[in-house]
Amino acid sequence: MLTERQLFILQLLIDDYIRSAEPVGSRALSKREDVTFSSATIRNELADLEEMGFLEKTHSSSGRIPSEKGYRFYVDHLMMPPVISKEEIYNIKDLFAEKMYEVERVIQQSAKILSELTNYTAIILGPEIFDTRLKHLQIVPISKDTAVVILVANTGHVENRTITLPDGMKLSDIEKMINILNERLKDIPLVELKSKIFKEIANVLKQHIENYHQMDQILESIFNTNQSEKVFYGGKTNILTQPEFKDINKVRSILNTFEQEDIIYRLLRSEKDGIDVKIGQENNLEAIKNCSVITASYSIGGKHMGSIAVLGPTRMQYHRAISLLDYLSKDLSNALTKRYQTLNDW
Amino acid sequence: MLTERQLFILQLLIDDYIRSAEPVGSRALSKREDVTFSSATIRNELADLEEMGFLEKTHSSSGRIPSEKGYRFYVDHLMMPPVISKEEIYNIKDLFAEKMYEVERVIQQSAKILSELTNYTAIILGPEIFDTRLKHLQIVPISKDTAVVILVANTGHVENRTITLPDGMKLSDIEKMINILNERLKDIPLVELKSKIFKEIANVLKQHIENYHQMDQILESIFNTNQSEKVFYGGKTNILTQPEFKDINKVRSILNTFEQEDIIYRLLRSEKDGIDVKIGQENNLEAIKNCSVITASYSIGGKHMGSIAVLGPTRMQYHRAISLLDYLSKDLSNALTKRYQTLNDW
DNA sequence: ATTTAGCACTCATTCACAGAGAGTGCTAAC
DNA sequence: GTTAGCACTCTCTGTGAATGAGTGCTAAAT
């Protein structure tokens, strides 16, 4: 068990290191006003803390830096109460005061402001399609054998696919099908569309449509693209300002990871409600083993909708990032919920 | 005027520097088999070439590197005939053999392959909306006071906007208006929509719609967003592999520039047909003053549609990049033209 | 039993300096 | 006009010394 004094020293050291990015020595700590004991005493404590795995040295006679275990302990038990300035709160409030109807724009702006306030990279996963329901299906022919199929969801989200008609299929067949689907699929969650079609509606279609087997493929191409959520970024290159990322190769592999949306998606897809902090290797991703990721979820009417995260170096201003994220995710949820209610009490 | 031998030496030197990224000295050049004269002779020639502004030194006793003027001369007069391997041609052919109906996907894939083949960054401006014509306008209400307006173009391109009805306006009013617009705007180029509406159709609308002044705002919000073309990237971080970009700050400002689509848009929007090479400061953009940009345009049925570019260090493999770009842009034009024809002979 | 002062020791960092190597410019000979 | 030769310049590398921050340990002080 850690003594009061050890807790105190550990906290001071980590705060100092987060601020300075330099290994912290006993003398530097002992000089602080609120430290009453000598540097020798601190040295002894530091040695103990290192033995317990909370601290590390960069070389045998250097000052200490926090280990991942140290950061973990800090985040779980030691962090200072967060301070967010009024100005920052106004920044965020302003953002949501604006009338923005496209969900995507709200989210993009949130990412931007979050990255500006933290100076780290902000990542937001677009709303999951749970409880996003089909409002309308529309087909627009654009040539003799191609057409655009448009799906409109109750959230205002629009998707479209271009399809090609197989030889011999008439446009009117497709239109007929779309009509049938429109009747039967209205208000069905997008995630359930596919199974609903192939389980329940296939039979109806077979009765009405001549070449159902050809339709089959088209239905696939319309409803199959089980796209993962869209990923929004803010401050993609902020990591470059951190002194620990002078190494071009590290930076490159991080930036490349950002482009691989499936990886980011797995990284942020969190089951947990509330704030989740993953430190360094806890992320299980080589490219960001020196980074920490703080994830929160946002929701609509209490229903989990997506994730919002901050990615920075393990030497992160955790308390600041966490409080900003907490604040922003709640405001985002409120803004989206409000918007969503006007969609549903109709 | 340059002598034959000066031309030859200049070419050798630039080729060598492009390969090695190291200043090239007289001795290194004289060692080559095809060089019959001595290093002293070369030194004299190099001094002359430097005086004429084609070469520079990094310090008083270093070898020479090409100046921007040198690169310019190289590109205009000295480059070796390009060599593209069969394998690379197959790579590109494969790309366009695939059936891809969304224009955006074709373009995205082109950017990817171009960046992989050159190891630089590929940038493509999406098709300009010239000659993209409105096919269909559709309104889908999603709550009592919001609706999604969808524009479908003849190319399969789809755009959508979410609008909010002002108090007191009925949905049916909007639907009425959309119907009128649909009749009158069909096959009008997207770029002309706005002026057409406010000049010609406004009067018609005034007759049929009660609160036209309210409509006005809505029309604005639907047709105003004069969005610039979408920008597609491939190999965004490839610049990080170049030895001259070890400096994090340079990299950061380049990568940040990529995020500012309006700047990139201005950079690539080229009037010229054919291949255009801009070297270093010729780009008039501080962030990429050490980069060259090679731009080609692609077209549909001979009509200029967008730009496709490669961005790399000024020390670029110009002949390779140019030939790949030339090849790819032509194939891209063909692929899009083919696709476009099926849209129009309907 | 803690705490602290003192001290030897360890590394990283900085600096100066020397030597090597690559390259130039110039001169004089070819 | 070309080339060999040479003095000179500049970078780069390595070395060794000095500096300084910091540790660990021991013994004295509290």
mmCIF file of C-alpha atoms in Angstrom, chain B residues 209-328:
data_model
loop_
_atom_site.group_PDB
_atom_site.id
_atom_site.type_symbol
_atom_site.label_atom_id
_atom_site.label_comp_id
_atom_site.label_asym_id
_atom_site.label_seq_id
_atom_site.Cartn_x
_atom_site.Cartn_y
_atom_site.Cartn_z
ATOM 1 C CA ILE B 209 -47.134 29.950 -53.808
ATOM 2 C CA GLU B 210 -48.644 32.030 -51.059
ATOM 3 C CA ASN B 211 -45.701 33.056 -48.941
ATOM 4 C CA TYR B 212 -43.065 33.375 -51.550
ATOM 5 C CA HIS B 213 -40.831 35.593 -49.443
ATOM 6 C CA GLN B 214 -40.431 32.758 -46.976
ATOM 7 C CA MET B 215 -39.692 30.386 -49.776
ATOM 8 C CA ASP B 216 -36.921 32.581 -50.858
ATOM 9 C CA GLN B 217 -34.770 31.711 -47.872
ATOM 10 C CA ILE B 218 -35.370 28.047 -48.330
ATOM 11 C CA LEU B 219 -34.422 28.185 -51.965
ATOM 12 C CA GLU B 220 -31.250 29.941 -50.924
ATOM 13 C CA SER B 221 -30.340 27.230 -48.486
ATOM 14 C CA ILE B 222 -31.015 24.500 -50.985
ATOM 15 C CA PHE B 223 -29.195 25.912 -53.945
ATOM 16 C CA ASN B 224 -26.721 28.234 -52.434
ATOM 17 C CA THR B 225 -24.160 25.903 -51.004
ATOM 18 C CA ASN B 226 -21.840 26.495 -53.843
ATOM 19 C CA GLN B 227 -19.554 23.825 -52.578
ATOM 20 C CA SER B 228 -16.177 23.498 -54.155
ATOM 21 C CA GLU B 229 -15.332 20.153 -55.659
ATOM 22 C CA LYS B 230 -14.465 17.305 -53.438
ATOM 23 C CA VAL B 231 -10.776 16.610 -53.010
ATOM 24 C CA PHE B 232 -9.497 13.042 -53.007
ATOM 25 C CA TYR B 233 -6.112 12.012 -51.683
ATOM 26 C CA GLY B 234 -3.835 9.044 -51.963
ATOM 27 C CA GLY B 235 -0.661 8.594 -49.949
ATOM 28 C CA LYS B 236 -1.098 11.654 -47.814
ATOM 29 C CA THR B 237 1.867 10.733 -45.656
ATOM 30 C CA ASN B 238 4.219 9.715 -48.434
ATOM 31 C CA ILE B 239 6.052 12.994 -48.122
ATOM 32 C CA LEU B 240 7.310 11.739 -44.779
ATOM 33 C CA THR B 241 9.468 9.149 -46.516
ATOM 34 C CA GLN B 242 11.504 11.762 -48.347
ATOM 35 C CA PRO B 243 14.855 12.572 -46.755
ATOM 36 C CA GLU B 244 14.463 16.298 -47.264
ATOM 37 C CA PHE B 245 11.414 16.348 -45.043
ATOM 38 C CA LYS B 246 12.955 15.423 -41.758
ATOM 39 C CA ASP B 247 11.816 18.701 -40.318
ATOM 40 C CA ILE B 248 8.580 18.107 -38.480
ATOM 41 C CA ASN B 249 7.388 21.643 -38.958
ATOM 42 C CA LYS B 250 7.614 21.518 -42.718
ATOM 43 C CA VAL B 251 5.695 18.284 -42.724
ATOM 44 C CA ARG B 252 3.087 19.677 -40.419
ATOM 45 C CA SER B 253 2.451 22.695 -42.546
ATOM 46 C CA ILE B 254 2.169 20.548 -45.642
ATOM 47 C CA LEU B 255 -0.237 18.131 -44.018
ATOM 48 C CA ASN B 256 -2.291 21.005 -42.673
ATOM 49 C CA THR B 257 -2.472 22.458 -46.125
ATOM 50 C CA PHE B 258 -3.977 19.201 -47.335
ATOM 51 C CA GLU B 259 -6.843 19.683 -44.925
ATOM 52 C CA GLN B 260 -7.676 23.100 -46.315
ATOM 53 C CA GLU B 261 -9.513 22.089 -49.404
ATOM 54 C CA ASP B 262 -9.982 25.591 -50.713
ATOM 55 C CA ILE B 263 -6.228 26.112 -50.907
ATOM 56 C CA ILE B 264 -5.660 22.814 -52.648
ATOM 57 C CA TYR B 265 -8.485 23.634 -54.943
ATOM 58 C CA ARG B 266 -6.915 26.880 -56.027
ATOM 59 C CA LEU B 267 -3.583 25.145 -56.358
ATOM 60 C CA LEU B 268 -4.767 22.504 -58.794
ATOM 61 C CA ARG B 269 -7.407 24.344 -60.704
ATOM 62 C CA SER B 270 -5.504 24.551 -63.930
ATOM 63 C CA GLU B 271 -6.697 26.161 -67.100
ATOM 64 C CA LYS B 272 -4.165 24.393 -69.245
ATOM 65 C CA ASP B 273 -4.880 21.188 -70.999
ATOM 66 C CA GLY B 274 -2.269 18.495 -70.874
ATOM 67 C CA ILE B 275 0.416 18.174 -68.237
ATOM 68 C CA ASP B 276 1.431 21.142 -66.154
ATOM 69 C CA VAL B 277 4.504 21.088 -63.928
ATOM 70 C CA LYS B 278 4.916 23.635 -61.174
ATOM 71 C CA ILE B 279 8.229 23.627 -59.400
ATOM 72 C CA GLY B 280 8.792 24.883 -55.863
ATOM 73 C CA GLN B 281 7.939 28.528 -55.501
ATOM 74 C CA GLU B 282 6.140 28.516 -58.808
ATOM 75 C CA ASN B 283 3.271 27.179 -56.764
ATOM 76 C CA ASN B 284 3.017 30.441 -54.827
ATOM 77 C CA LEU B 285 2.333 28.639 -51.621
ATOM 78 C CA GLU B 286 4.662 28.956 -48.689
ATOM 79 C CA ALA B 287 3.914 25.543 -47.211
ATOM 80 C CA ILE B 288 4.969 23.676 -50.320
ATOM 81 C CA LYS B 289 7.795 25.859 -51.510
ATOM 82 C CA ASN B 290 10.030 22.787 -51.505
ATOM 83 C CA CYS B 291 7.539 20.696 -53.418
ATOM 84 C CA SER B 292 6.614 20.308 -57.024
ATOM 85 C CA VAL B 293 3.143 19.694 -58.276
ATOM 86 C CA ILE B 294 2.371 17.979 -61.535
ATOM 87 C CA THR B 295 -1.150 18.499 -62.727
ATOM 88 C CA ALA B 296 -3.098 16.877 -65.505
ATOM 89 C CA SER B 297 -6.717 17.217 -66.297
ATOM 90 C CA TYR B 298 -9.187 14.525 -67.015
ATOM 91 C CA SER B 299 -12.166 14.912 -69.185
ATOM 92 C CA ILE B 300 -15.387 13.363 -70.220
ATOM 93 C CA GLY B 301 -16.023 13.276 -73.908
ATOM 94 C CA GLY B 302 -13.268 15.815 -74.406
ATOM 95 C CA LYS B 303 -14.784 18.202 -71.939
ATOM 96 C CA HIS B 304 -12.545 19.225 -69.053
ATOM 97 C CA MET B 305 -13.884 17.742 -65.845
ATOM 98 C CA GLY B 306 -11.341 17.896 -63.075
ATOM 99 C CA SER B 307 -7.700 17.782 -62.176
ATOM 100 C CA ILE B 308 -5.421 15.013 -61.108
ATOM 101 C CA ALA B 309 -2.079 15.782 -59.568
ATOM 102 C CA VAL B 310 1.042 14.416 -57.967
ATOM 103 C CA LEU B 311 2.738 16.356 -55.192
ATOM 104 C CA GLY B 312 6.309 15.480 -54.221
ATOM 105 C CA PRO B 313 9.578 17.136 -53.325
ATOM 106 C CA THR B 314 11.174 19.428 -55.908
ATOM 107 C CA ARG B 315 13.685 16.609 -56.169
ATOM 108 C CA MET B 316 11.044 14.554 -57.846
ATOM 109 C CA GLN B 317 11.305 11.792 -60.397
ATOM 110 C CA TYR B 318 9.686 14.056 -62.902
ATOM 111 C CA HIS B 319 9.775 11.830 -65.927
ATOM 112 C CA ARG B 320 8.291 8.934 -64.064
ATOM 113 C CA ALA B 321 5.611 10.974 -62.348
ATOM 114 C CA ILE B 322 4.700 12.737 -65.550
ATOM 115 C CA SER B 323 4.324 9.599 -67.568
ATOM 116 C CA LEU B 324 2.319 7.821 -64.918
ATOM 117 C CA LEU B 325 0.092 10.839 -64.566
ATOM 118 C CA ASP B 326 -0.324 11.153 -68.297
ATOM 119 C CA TYR B 327 -1.191 7.531 -68.629
ATOM 120 C CA LEU B 328 -3.541 7.446 -65.712
#
